[in-house]
CSV table of C-alpha atoms and ligand atoms in Angstrom, one decimal:
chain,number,residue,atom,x,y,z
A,36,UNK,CA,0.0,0.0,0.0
A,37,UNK,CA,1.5,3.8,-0.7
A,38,UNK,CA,2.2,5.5,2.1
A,39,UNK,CA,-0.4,7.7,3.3
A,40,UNK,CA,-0.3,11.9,2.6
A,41,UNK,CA,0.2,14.4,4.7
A,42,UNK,CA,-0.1,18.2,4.2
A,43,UNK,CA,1.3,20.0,7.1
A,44,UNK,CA,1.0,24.2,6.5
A,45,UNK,CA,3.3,26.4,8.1
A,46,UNK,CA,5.2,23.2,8.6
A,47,UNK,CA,8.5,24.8,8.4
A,48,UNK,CA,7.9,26.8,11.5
A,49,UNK,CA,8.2,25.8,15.1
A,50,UNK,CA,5.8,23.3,16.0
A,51,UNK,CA,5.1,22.5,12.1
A,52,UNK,CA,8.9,21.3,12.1
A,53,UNK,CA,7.9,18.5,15.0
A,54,UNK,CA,4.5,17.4,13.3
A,55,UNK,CA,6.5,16.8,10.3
A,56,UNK,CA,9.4,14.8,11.8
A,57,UNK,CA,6.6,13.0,13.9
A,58,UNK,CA,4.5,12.3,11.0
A,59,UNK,CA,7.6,11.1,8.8
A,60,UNK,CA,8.8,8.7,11.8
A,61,UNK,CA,4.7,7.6,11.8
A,62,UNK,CA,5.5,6.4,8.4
A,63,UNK,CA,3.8,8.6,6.2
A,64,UNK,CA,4.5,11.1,2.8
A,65,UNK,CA,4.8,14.6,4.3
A,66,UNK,CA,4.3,17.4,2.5
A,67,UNK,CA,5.3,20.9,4.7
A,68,UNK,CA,3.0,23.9,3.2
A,69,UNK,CA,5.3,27.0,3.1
A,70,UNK,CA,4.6,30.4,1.8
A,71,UNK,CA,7.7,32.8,3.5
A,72,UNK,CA,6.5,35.9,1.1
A,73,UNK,CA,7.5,33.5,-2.0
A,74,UNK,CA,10.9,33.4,-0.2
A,75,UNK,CA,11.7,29.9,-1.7
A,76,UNK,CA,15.5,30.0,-0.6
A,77,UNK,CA,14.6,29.7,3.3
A,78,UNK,CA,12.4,26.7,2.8
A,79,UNK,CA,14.9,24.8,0.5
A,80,UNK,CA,17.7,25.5,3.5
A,81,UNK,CA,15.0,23.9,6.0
A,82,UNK,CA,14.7,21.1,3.8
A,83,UNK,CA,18.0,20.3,3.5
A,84,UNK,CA,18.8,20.2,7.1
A,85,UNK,CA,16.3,18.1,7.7
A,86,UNK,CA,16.6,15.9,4.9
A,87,UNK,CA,20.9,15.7,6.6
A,88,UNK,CA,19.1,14.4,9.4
A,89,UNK,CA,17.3,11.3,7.8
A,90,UNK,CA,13.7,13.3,7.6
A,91,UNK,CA,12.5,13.1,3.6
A,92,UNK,CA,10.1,15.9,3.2
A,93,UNK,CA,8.4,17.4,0.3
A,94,UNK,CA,7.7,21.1,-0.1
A,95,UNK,CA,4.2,22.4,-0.8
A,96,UNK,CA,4.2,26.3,-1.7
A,97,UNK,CA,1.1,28.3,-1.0
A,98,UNK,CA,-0.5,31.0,0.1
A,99,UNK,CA,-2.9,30.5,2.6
A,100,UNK,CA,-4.8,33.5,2.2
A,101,UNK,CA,-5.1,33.2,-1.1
A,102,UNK,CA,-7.7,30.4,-3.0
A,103,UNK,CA,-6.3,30.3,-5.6
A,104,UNK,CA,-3.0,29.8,-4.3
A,105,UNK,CA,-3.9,26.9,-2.3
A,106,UNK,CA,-5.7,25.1,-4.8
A,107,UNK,CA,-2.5,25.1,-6.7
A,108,UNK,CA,-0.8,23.7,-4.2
A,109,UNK,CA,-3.4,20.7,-3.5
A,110,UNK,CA,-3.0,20.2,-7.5
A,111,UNK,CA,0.6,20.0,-7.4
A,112,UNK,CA,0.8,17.3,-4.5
A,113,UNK,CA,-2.0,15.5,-6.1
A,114,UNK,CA,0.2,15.2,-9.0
A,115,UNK,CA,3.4,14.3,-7.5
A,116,UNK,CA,2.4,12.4,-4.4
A,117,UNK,CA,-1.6,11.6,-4.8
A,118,UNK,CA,-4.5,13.2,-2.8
A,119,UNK,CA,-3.6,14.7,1.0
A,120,UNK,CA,-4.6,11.9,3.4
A,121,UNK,CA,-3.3,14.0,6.3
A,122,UNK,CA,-4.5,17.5,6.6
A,123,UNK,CA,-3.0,19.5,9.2
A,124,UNK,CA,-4.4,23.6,9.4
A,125,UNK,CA,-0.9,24.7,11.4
A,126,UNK,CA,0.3,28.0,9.4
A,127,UNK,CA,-0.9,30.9,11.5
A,128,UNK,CA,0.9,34.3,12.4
A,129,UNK,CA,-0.1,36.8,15.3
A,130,UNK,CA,-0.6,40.7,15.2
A,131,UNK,CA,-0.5,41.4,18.8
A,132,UNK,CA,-2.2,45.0,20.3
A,133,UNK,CA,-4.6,46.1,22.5
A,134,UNK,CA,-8.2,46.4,20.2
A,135,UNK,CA,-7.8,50.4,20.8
A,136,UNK,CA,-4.4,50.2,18.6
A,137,UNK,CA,-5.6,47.6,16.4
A,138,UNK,CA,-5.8,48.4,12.5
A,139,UNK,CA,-8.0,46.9,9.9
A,140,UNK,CA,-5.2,45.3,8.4
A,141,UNK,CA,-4.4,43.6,11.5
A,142,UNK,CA,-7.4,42.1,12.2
A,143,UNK,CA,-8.2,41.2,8.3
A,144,UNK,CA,-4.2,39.3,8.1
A,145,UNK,CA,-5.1,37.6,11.5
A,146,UNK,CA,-8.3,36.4,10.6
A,147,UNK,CA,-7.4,35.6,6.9
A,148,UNK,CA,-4.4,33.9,7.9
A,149,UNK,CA,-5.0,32.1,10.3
A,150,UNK,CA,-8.9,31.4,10.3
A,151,UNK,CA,-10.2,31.8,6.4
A,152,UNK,CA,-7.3,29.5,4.8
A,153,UNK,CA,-8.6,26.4,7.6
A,154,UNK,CA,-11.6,26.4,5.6
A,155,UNK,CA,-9.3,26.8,1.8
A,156,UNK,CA,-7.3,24.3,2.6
A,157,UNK,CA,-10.3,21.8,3.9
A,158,UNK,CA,-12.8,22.7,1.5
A,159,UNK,CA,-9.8,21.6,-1.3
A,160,UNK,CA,-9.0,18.3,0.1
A,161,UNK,CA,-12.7,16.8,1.7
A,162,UNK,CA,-13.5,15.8,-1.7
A,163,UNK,CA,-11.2,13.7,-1.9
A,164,UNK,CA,-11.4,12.3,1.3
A,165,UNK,CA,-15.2,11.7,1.1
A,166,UNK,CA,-14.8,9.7,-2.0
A,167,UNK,CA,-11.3,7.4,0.2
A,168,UNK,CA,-13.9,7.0,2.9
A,169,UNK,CA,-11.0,7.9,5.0
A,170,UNK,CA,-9.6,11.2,6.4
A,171,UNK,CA,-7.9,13.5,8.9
A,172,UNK,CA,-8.4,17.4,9.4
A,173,UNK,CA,-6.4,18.3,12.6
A,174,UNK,CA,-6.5,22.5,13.0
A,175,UNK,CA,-4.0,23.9,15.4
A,176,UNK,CA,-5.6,26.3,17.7
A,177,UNK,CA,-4.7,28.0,20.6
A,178,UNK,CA,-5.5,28.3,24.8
A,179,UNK,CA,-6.1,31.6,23.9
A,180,UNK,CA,-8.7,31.1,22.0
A,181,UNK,CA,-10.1,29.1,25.2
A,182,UNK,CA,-9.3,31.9,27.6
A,183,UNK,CA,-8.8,34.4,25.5
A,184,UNK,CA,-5.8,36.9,25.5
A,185,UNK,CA,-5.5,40.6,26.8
A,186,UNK,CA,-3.6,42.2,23.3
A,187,UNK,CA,-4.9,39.1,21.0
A,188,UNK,CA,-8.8,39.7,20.1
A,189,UNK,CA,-7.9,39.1,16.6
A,190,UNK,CA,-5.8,36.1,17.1
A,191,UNK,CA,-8.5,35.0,20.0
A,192,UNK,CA,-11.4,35.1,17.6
A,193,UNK,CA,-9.3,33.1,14.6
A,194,UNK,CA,-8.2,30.3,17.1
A,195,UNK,CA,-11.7,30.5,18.5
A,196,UNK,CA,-13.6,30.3,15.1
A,197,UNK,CA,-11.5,27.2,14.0
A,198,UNK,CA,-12.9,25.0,16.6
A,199,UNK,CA,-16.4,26.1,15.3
A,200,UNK,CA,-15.9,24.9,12.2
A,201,UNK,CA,-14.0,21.6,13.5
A,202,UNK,CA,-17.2,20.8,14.9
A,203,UNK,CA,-19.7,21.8,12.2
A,204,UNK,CA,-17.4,19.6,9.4
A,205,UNK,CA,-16.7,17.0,12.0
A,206,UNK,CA,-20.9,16.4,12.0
A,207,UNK,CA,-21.2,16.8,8.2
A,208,UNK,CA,-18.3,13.9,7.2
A,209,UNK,CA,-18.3,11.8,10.6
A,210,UNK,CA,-20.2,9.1,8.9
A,211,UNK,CA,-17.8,8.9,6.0
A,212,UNK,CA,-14.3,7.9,7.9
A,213,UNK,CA,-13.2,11.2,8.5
A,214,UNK,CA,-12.6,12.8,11.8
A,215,UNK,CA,-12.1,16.9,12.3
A,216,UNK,CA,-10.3,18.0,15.5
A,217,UNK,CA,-8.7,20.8,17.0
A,218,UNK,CA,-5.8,21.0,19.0
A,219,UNK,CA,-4.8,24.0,21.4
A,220,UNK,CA,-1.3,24.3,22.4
A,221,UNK,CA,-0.3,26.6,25.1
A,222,UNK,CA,2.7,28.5,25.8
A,223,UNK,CA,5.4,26.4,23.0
A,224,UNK,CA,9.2,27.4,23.3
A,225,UNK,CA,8.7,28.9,19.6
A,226,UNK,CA,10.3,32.1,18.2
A,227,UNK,CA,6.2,33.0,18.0
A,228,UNK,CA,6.7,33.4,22.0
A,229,UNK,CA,9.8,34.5,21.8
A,230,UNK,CA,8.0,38.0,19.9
A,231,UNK,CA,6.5,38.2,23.4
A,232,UNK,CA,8.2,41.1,25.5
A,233,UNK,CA,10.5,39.0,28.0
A,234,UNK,CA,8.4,40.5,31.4
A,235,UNK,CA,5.3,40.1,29.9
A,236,UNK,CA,6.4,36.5,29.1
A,237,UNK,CA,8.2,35.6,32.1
A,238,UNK,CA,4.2,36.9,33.6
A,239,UNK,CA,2.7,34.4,31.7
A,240,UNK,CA,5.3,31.3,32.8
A,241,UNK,CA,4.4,32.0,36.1
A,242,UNK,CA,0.5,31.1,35.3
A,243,UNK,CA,1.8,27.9,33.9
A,244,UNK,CA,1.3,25.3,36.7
A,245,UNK,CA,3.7,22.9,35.0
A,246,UNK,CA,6.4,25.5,35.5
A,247,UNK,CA,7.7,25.6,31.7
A,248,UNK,CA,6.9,26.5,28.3
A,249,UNK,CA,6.2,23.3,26.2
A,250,UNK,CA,8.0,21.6,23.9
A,251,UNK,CA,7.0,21.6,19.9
A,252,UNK,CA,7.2,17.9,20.0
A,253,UNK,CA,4.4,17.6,23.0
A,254,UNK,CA,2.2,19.0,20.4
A,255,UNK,CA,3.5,16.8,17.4
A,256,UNK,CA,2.4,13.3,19.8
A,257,UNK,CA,-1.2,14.8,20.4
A,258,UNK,CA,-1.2,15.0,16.2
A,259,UNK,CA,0.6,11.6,15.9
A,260,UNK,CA,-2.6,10.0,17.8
A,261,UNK,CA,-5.2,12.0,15.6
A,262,UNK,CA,-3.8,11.1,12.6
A,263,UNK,CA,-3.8,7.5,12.2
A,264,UNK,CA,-6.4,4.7,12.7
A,265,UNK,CA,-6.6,4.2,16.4
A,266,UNK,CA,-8.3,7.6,16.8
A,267,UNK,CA,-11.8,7.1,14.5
A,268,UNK,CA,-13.6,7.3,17.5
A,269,UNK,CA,-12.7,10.7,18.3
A,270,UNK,CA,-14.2,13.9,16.3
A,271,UNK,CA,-15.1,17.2,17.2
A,272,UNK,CA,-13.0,17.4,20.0
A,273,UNK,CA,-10.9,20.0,21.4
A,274,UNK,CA,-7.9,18.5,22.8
A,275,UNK,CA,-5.7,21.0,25.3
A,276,UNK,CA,-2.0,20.8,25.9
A,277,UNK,CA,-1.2,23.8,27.8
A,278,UNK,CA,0.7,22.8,31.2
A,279,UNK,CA,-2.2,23.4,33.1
A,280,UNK,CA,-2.8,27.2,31.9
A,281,UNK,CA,-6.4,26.9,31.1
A,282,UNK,CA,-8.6,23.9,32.5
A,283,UNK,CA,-11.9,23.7,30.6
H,192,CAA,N1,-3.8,42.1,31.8
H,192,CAA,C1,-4.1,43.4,32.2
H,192,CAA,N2,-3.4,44.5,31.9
H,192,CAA,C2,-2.3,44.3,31.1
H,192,CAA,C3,-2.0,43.0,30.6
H,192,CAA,C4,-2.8,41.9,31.1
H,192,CAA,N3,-2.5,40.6,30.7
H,192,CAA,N4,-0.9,43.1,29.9
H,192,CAA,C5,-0.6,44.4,29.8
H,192,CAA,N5,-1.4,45.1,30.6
H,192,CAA,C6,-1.4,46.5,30.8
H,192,CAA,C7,0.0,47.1,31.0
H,192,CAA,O1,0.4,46.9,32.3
H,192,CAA,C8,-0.2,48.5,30.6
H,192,CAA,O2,-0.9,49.2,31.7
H,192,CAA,P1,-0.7,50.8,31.9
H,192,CAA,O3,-1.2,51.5,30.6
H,192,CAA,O4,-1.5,51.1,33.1
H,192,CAA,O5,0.8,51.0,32.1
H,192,CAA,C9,-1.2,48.4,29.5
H,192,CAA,O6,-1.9,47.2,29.7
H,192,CAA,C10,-0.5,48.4,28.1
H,192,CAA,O7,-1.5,48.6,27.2
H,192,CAA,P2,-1.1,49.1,25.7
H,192,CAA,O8,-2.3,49.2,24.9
H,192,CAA,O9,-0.2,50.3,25.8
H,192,CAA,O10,-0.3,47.8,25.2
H,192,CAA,P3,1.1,47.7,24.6
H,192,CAA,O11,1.1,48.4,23.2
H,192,CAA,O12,2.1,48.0,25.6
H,192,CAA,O13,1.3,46.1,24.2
H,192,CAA,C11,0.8,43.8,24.1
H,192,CAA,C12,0.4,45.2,24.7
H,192,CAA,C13,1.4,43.9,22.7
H,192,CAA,C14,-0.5,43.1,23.9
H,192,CAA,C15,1.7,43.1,25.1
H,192,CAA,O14,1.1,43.1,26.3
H,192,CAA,C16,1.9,41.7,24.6
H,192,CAA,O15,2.7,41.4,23.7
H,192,CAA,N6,1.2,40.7,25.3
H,192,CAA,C17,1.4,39.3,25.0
H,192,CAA,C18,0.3,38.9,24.1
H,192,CAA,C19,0.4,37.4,24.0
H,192,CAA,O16,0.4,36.6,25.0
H,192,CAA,N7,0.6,36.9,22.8
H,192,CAA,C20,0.8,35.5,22.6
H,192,CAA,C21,1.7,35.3,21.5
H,192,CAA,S1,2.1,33.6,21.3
H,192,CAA,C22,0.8,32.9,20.6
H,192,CAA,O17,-0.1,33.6,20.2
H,192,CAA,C23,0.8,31.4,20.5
H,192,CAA,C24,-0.3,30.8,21.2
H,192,CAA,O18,-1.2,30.4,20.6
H,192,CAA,C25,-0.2,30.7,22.7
Protein backbone atom coordinates (compact mmCIF):
# COMPACT_ATOMS: atom_id res chain seq x y z
CA UNK A 1 0.00 0.00 0.00
CA UNK A 2 1.48 3.78 -0.69
CA UNK A 3 2.22 5.54 2.14
CA UNK A 4 -0.44 7.75 3.31
CA UNK A 5 -0.35 11.93 2.64
CA UNK A 6 0.23 14.44 4.73
CA UNK A 7 -0.06 18.16 4.17
CA UNK A 8 1.34 20.04 7.15
CA UNK A 9 0.95 24.17 6.52
CA UNK A 10 3.26 26.44 8.09
CA UNK A 11 5.24 23.24 8.62
CA UNK A 12 8.46 24.85 8.36
CA UNK A 13 7.92 26.80 11.55
CA UNK A 14 8.21 25.78 15.08
CA UNK A 15 5.82 23.31 16.05
CA UNK A 16 5.14 22.51 12.11
CA UNK A 17 8.87 21.35 12.12
CA UNK A 18 7.95 18.47 15.03
CA UNK A 19 4.47 17.44 13.33
CA UNK A 20 6.54 16.79 10.31
CA UNK A 21 9.36 14.77 11.77
CA UNK A 22 6.55 12.99 13.85
CA UNK A 23 4.48 12.29 11.01
CA UNK A 24 7.62 11.06 8.77
CA UNK A 25 8.81 8.73 11.78
CA UNK A 26 4.72 7.55 11.75
CA UNK A 27 5.47 6.38 8.44
CA UNK A 28 3.76 8.57 6.21
CA UNK A 29 4.49 11.12 2.81
CA UNK A 30 4.79 14.55 4.30
CA UNK A 31 4.30 17.41 2.50
CA UNK A 32 5.33 20.89 4.72
CA UNK A 33 3.04 23.90 3.22
CA UNK A 34 5.26 26.98 3.10
CA UNK A 35 4.58 30.39 1.78
CA UNK A 36 7.72 32.82 3.45
CA UNK A 37 6.50 35.92 1.08
CA UNK A 38 7.50 33.54 -1.95
CA UNK A 39 10.90 33.42 -0.18
CA UNK A 40 11.72 29.93 -1.70
CA UNK A 41 15.46 30.04 -0.61
CA UNK A 42 14.63 29.69 3.29
CA UNK A 43 12.43 26.69 2.79
CA UNK A 44 14.86 24.84 0.52
CA UNK A 45 17.74 25.47 3.46
CA UNK A 46 14.98 23.94 5.98
CA UNK A 47 14.69 21.09 3.75
CA UNK A 48 18.00 20.30 3.48
CA UNK A 49 18.79 20.16 7.07
CA UNK A 50 16.27 18.07 7.71
CA UNK A 51 16.56 15.93 4.87
CA UNK A 52 20.91 15.75 6.64
CA UNK A 53 19.06 14.37 9.42
CA UNK A 54 17.30 11.34 7.81
CA UNK A 55 13.73 13.29 7.63
CA UNK A 56 12.51 13.10 3.57
CA UNK A 57 10.07 15.92 3.23
CA UNK A 58 8.44 17.41 0.30
CA UNK A 59 7.69 21.06 -0.10
CA UNK A 60 4.18 22.40 -0.84
CA UNK A 61 4.15 26.33 -1.74
CA UNK A 62 1.09 28.32 -1.00
CA UNK A 63 -0.48 31.01 0.09
CA UNK A 64 -2.92 30.48 2.57
CA UNK A 65 -4.75 33.47 2.23
CA UNK A 66 -5.14 33.20 -1.09
CA UNK A 67 -7.73 30.43 -2.97
CA UNK A 68 -6.30 30.34 -5.62
CA UNK A 69 -2.96 29.84 -4.35
CA UNK A 70 -3.89 26.92 -2.30
CA UNK A 71 -5.71 25.14 -4.84
CA UNK A 72 -2.52 25.14 -6.74
CA UNK A 73 -0.79 23.74 -4.19
CA UNK A 74 -3.41 20.73 -3.46
CA UNK A 75 -3.04 20.20 -7.47
CA UNK A 76 0.61 20.03 -7.37
CA UNK A 77 0.85 17.33 -4.50
CA UNK A 78 -2.01 15.49 -6.06
CA UNK A 79 0.23 15.16 -8.96
CA UNK A 80 3.39 14.25 -7.46
CA UNK A 81 2.39 12.42 -4.41
CA UNK A 82 -1.58 11.59 -4.77
CA UNK A 83 -4.48 13.23 -2.82
CA UNK A 84 -3.58 14.73 0.95
CA UNK A 85 -4.63 11.88 3.40
CA UNK A 86 -3.29 14.05 6.32
CA UNK A 87 -4.54 17.48 6.60
CA UNK A 88 -2.95 19.52 9.21
CA UNK A 89 -4.40 23.59 9.43
CA UNK A 90 -0.91 24.68 11.37
CA UNK A 91 0.30 28.01 9.42
CA UNK A 92 -0.91 30.91 11.53
CA UNK A 93 0.86 34.28 12.37
CA UNK A 94 -0.08 36.79 15.31
CA UNK A 95 -0.58 40.68 15.25
CA UNK A 96 -0.49 41.40 18.83
CA UNK A 97 -2.18 45.01 20.33
CA UNK A 98 -4.55 46.06 22.53
CA UNK A 99 -8.15 46.38 20.18
CA UNK A 100 -7.77 50.43 20.79
CA UNK A 101 -4.42 50.25 18.57
CA UNK A 102 -5.60 47.57 16.35
CA UNK A 103 -5.82 48.39 12.51
CA UNK A 104 -8.00 46.86 9.93
CA UNK A 105 -5.22 45.33 8.40
CA UNK A 106 -4.39 43.59 11.51
CA UNK A 107 -7.42 42.11 12.22
CA UNK A 108 -8.17 41.18 8.26
CA UNK A 109 -4.24 39.34 8.14
CA UNK A 110 -5.09 37.60 11.54
CA UNK A 111 -8.29 36.38 10.56
CA UNK A 112 -7.39 35.62 6.87
CA UNK A 113 -4.38 33.87 7.93
CA UNK A 114 -4.97 32.10 10.35
CA UNK A 115 -8.95 31.38 10.31
CA UNK A 116 -10.19 31.82 6.35
CA UNK A 117 -7.25 29.51 4.85
CA UNK A 118 -8.63 26.41 7.59
CA UNK A 119 -11.55 26.44 5.55
CA UNK A 120 -9.35 26.81 1.78
CA UNK A 121 -7.28 24.27 2.58
CA UNK A 122 -10.33 21.80 3.89
CA UNK A 123 -12.84 22.69 1.53
CA UNK A 124 -9.79 21.64 -1.31
CA UNK A 125 -8.95 18.30 0.08
CA UNK A 126 -12.67 16.79 1.67
CA UNK A 127 -13.46 15.81 -1.73
CA UNK A 128 -11.18 13.72 -1.89
CA UNK A 129 -11.40 12.28 1.32
CA UNK A 130 -15.19 11.67 1.12
CA UNK A 131 -14.80 9.73 -2.00
CA UNK A 132 -11.34 7.35 0.17
CA UNK A 133 -13.91 7.00 2.87
CA UNK A 134 -10.96 7.91 5.03
CA UNK A 135 -9.61 11.15 6.42
CA UNK A 136 -7.94 13.53 8.91
CA UNK A 137 -8.43 17.38 9.40
CA UNK A 138 -6.41 18.30 12.57
CA UNK A 139 -6.53 22.53 13.02
CA UNK A 140 -4.04 23.93 15.40
CA UNK A 141 -5.61 26.28 17.68
CA UNK A 142 -4.74 27.98 20.57
CA UNK A 143 -5.50 28.26 24.75
CA UNK A 144 -6.08 31.65 23.86
CA UNK A 145 -8.69 31.05 22.01
CA UNK A 146 -10.06 29.13 25.16
CA UNK A 147 -9.28 31.91 27.60
CA UNK A 148 -8.82 34.41 25.48
CA UNK A 149 -5.82 36.87 25.50
CA UNK A 150 -5.46 40.61 26.85
CA UNK A 151 -3.63 42.15 23.29
CA UNK A 152 -4.94 39.14 20.97
CA UNK A 153 -8.82 39.69 20.09
CA UNK A 154 -7.86 39.06 16.61
CA UNK A 155 -5.78 36.12 17.13
CA UNK A 156 -8.49 34.95 20.04
CA UNK A 157 -11.44 35.07 17.64
CA UNK A 158 -9.34 33.13 14.57
CA UNK A 159 -8.18 30.31 17.08
CA UNK A 160 -11.74 30.46 18.54
CA UNK A 161 -13.61 30.28 15.14
CA UNK A 162 -11.53 27.24 14.00
CA UNK A 163 -12.90 25.03 16.59
CA UNK A 164 -16.40 26.09 15.35
CA UNK A 165 -15.92 24.93 12.24
CA UNK A 166 -13.97 21.62 13.52
CA UNK A 167 -17.16 20.75 14.94
CA UNK A 168 -19.71 21.75 12.16
CA UNK A 169 -17.44 19.64 9.36
CA UNK A 170 -16.73 17.03 11.97
CA UNK A 171 -20.87 16.37 12.02
CA UNK A 172 -21.17 16.80 8.17
CA UNK A 173 -18.27 13.94 7.23
CA UNK A 174 -18.34 11.78 10.63
CA UNK A 175 -20.25 9.14 8.88
CA UNK A 176 -17.80 8.87 5.98
CA UNK A 177 -14.34 7.93 7.87
CA UNK A 178 -13.22 11.18 8.54
CA UNK A 179 -12.63 12.82 11.75
CA UNK A 180 -12.11 16.91 12.25
CA UNK A 181 -10.25 18.01 15.53
CA UNK A 182 -8.67 20.80 16.98
CA UNK A 183 -5.79 20.99 19.03
CA UNK A 184 -4.79 24.02 21.39
CA UNK A 185 -1.34 24.26 22.43
CA UNK A 186 -0.33 26.56 25.11
CA UNK A 187 2.72 28.52 25.82
CA UNK A 188 5.37 26.44 23.02
CA UNK A 189 9.17 27.40 23.26
CA UNK A 190 8.73 28.93 19.65
CA UNK A 191 10.27 32.08 18.22
CA UNK A 192 6.17 33.00 17.97
CA UNK A 193 6.70 33.43 21.97
CA UNK A 194 9.80 34.48 21.78
CA UNK A 195 7.98 38.03 19.86
CA UNK A 196 6.51 38.19 23.38
CA UNK A 197 8.17 41.10 25.53
CA UNK A 198 10.46 39.01 27.99
CA UNK A 199 8.41 40.48 31.43
CA UNK A 200 5.34 40.14 29.91
CA UNK A 201 6.42 36.51 29.10
CA UNK A 202 8.23 35.56 32.13
CA UNK A 203 4.18 36.95 33.60
CA UNK A 204 2.70 34.37 31.74
CA UNK A 205 5.29 31.33 32.76
CA UNK A 206 4.44 31.96 36.07
CA UNK A 207 0.47 31.15 35.34
CA UNK A 208 1.77 27.86 33.94
CA UNK A 209 1.33 25.25 36.67
CA UNK A 210 3.70 22.87 35.05
CA UNK A 211 6.40 25.54 35.50
CA UNK A 212 7.74 25.57 31.68
CA UNK A 213 6.93 26.53 28.32
CA UNK A 214 6.21 23.25 26.20
CA UNK A 215 7.97 21.61 23.87
CA UNK A 216 7.00 21.65 19.91
CA UNK A 217 7.17 17.90 20.02
CA UNK A 218 4.42 17.64 22.96
CA UNK A 219 2.21 19.05 20.45
CA UNK A 220 3.50 16.83 17.44
CA UNK A 221 2.39 13.33 19.78
CA UNK A 222 -1.24 14.80 20.37
CA UNK A 223 -1.19 15.05 16.17
CA UNK A 224 0.58 11.64 15.88
CA UNK A 225 -2.58 10.01 17.84
CA UNK A 226 -5.21 12.03 15.64
CA UNK A 227 -3.76 11.09 12.57
CA UNK A 228 -3.82 7.50 12.24
CA UNK A 229 -6.38 4.75 12.75
CA UNK A 230 -6.58 4.22 16.45
CA UNK A 231 -8.32 7.61 16.82
CA UNK A 232 -11.80 7.12 14.54
CA UNK A 233 -13.58 7.25 17.46
CA UNK A 234 -12.66 10.67 18.29
CA UNK A 235 -14.24 13.90 16.29
CA UNK A 236 -15.09 17.16 17.19
CA UNK A 237 -13.04 17.43 19.99
CA UNK A 238 -10.92 20.05 21.41
CA UNK A 239 -7.86 18.48 22.82
CA UNK A 240 -5.65 20.99 25.27
CA UNK A 241 -2.02 20.85 25.91
CA UNK A 242 -1.22 23.84 27.77
CA UNK A 243 0.73 22.79 31.19
CA UNK A 244 -2.23 23.43 33.14
CA UNK A 245 -2.78 27.16 31.94
CA UNK A 246 -6.39 26.91 31.07
CA UNK A 247 -8.55 23.94 32.54
CA UNK A 248 -11.93 23.70 30.64
N1 LIG B 1 -3.84 42.14 31.83
C1 LIG B 1 -4.12 43.39 32.22
N2 LIG B 1 -3.38 44.48 31.88
C2 LIG B 1 -2.32 44.25 31.10
C3 LIG B 1 -1.98 42.97 30.65
C4 LIG B 1 -2.77 41.89 31.06
N3 LIG B 1 -2.51 40.64 30.69
N4 LIG B 1 -0.87 43.07 29.87
C5 LIG B 1 -0.56 44.38 29.82
N5 LIG B 1 -1.42 45.09 30.59
C6 LIG B 1 -1.43 46.53 30.83
C7 LIG B 1 -0.03 47.10 31.01
O1 LIG B 1 0.38 46.95 32.34
C8 LIG B 1 -0.23 48.55 30.61
O2 LIG B 1 -0.87 49.22 31.66
P1 LIG B 1 -0.71 50.83 31.89
O3 LIG B 1 -1.21 51.47 30.62
O4 LIG B 1 -1.55 51.10 33.09
O5 LIG B 1 0.78 51.01 32.09
C9 LIG B 1 -1.22 48.42 29.47
O6 LIG B 1 -1.90 47.19 29.66
C10 LIG B 1 -0.53 48.39 28.11
O7 LIG B 1 -1.50 48.60 27.16
P2 LIG B 1 -1.11 49.08 25.71
O8 LIG B 1 -2.34 49.25 24.91
O9 LIG B 1 -0.20 50.26 25.79
O10 LIG B 1 -0.34 47.81 25.18
P3 LIG B 1 1.09 47.70 24.55
O11 LIG B 1 1.10 48.40 23.25
O12 LIG B 1 2.08 48.04 25.60
O13 LIG B 1 1.26 46.14 24.24
C11 LIG B 1 0.76 43.84 24.12
C12 LIG B 1 0.44 45.19 24.74
C13 LIG B 1 1.39 43.95 22.74
C14 LIG B 1 -0.54 43.10 23.95
C15 LIG B 1 1.71 43.10 25.05
O14 LIG B 1 1.13 43.10 26.35
C16 LIG B 1 1.90 41.66 24.63
O15 LIG B 1 2.66 41.35 23.74
N6 LIG B 1 1.23 40.74 25.32
C17 LIG B 1 1.35 39.30 25.02
C18 LIG B 1 0.30 38.86 24.12
C19 LIG B 1 0.44 37.37 24.00
O16 LIG B 1 0.38 36.62 24.96
N7 LIG B 1 0.59 36.90 22.79
C20 LIG B 1 0.76 35.50 22.57
C21 LIG B 1 1.72 35.30 21.47
S1 LIG B 1 2.14 33.60 21.26
C22 LIG B 1 0.79 32.92 20.61
O17 LIG B 1 -0.14 33.56 20.23
C23 LIG B 1 0.80 31.42 20.46
C24 LIG B 1 -0.28 30.82 21.24
O18 LIG B 1 -1.23 30.36 20.63
C25 LIG B 1 -0.21 30.72 22.72
Amino acid sequence: MSKRVALVTGGTGGIGTAICKQLHDDGYQVVAGYYAGGKHEKAQAWQAKLSSEGYDIALGFGNITSWESCEACIDNIRKDFGTVDILINNGGITRDTTLKKMTPDMWHDVIATNLTSVFYMTRLVINDMLEKKWGRIINISSVNAEKGQFGQANYSAAKAGMHGFTKAVAQEVAAKGITVNTVSPGYIATSMIMDVPEEVRNQILKGIPVGRFGKPEEIANVISFLAGDNSGFVTGSNISANGGQHMS
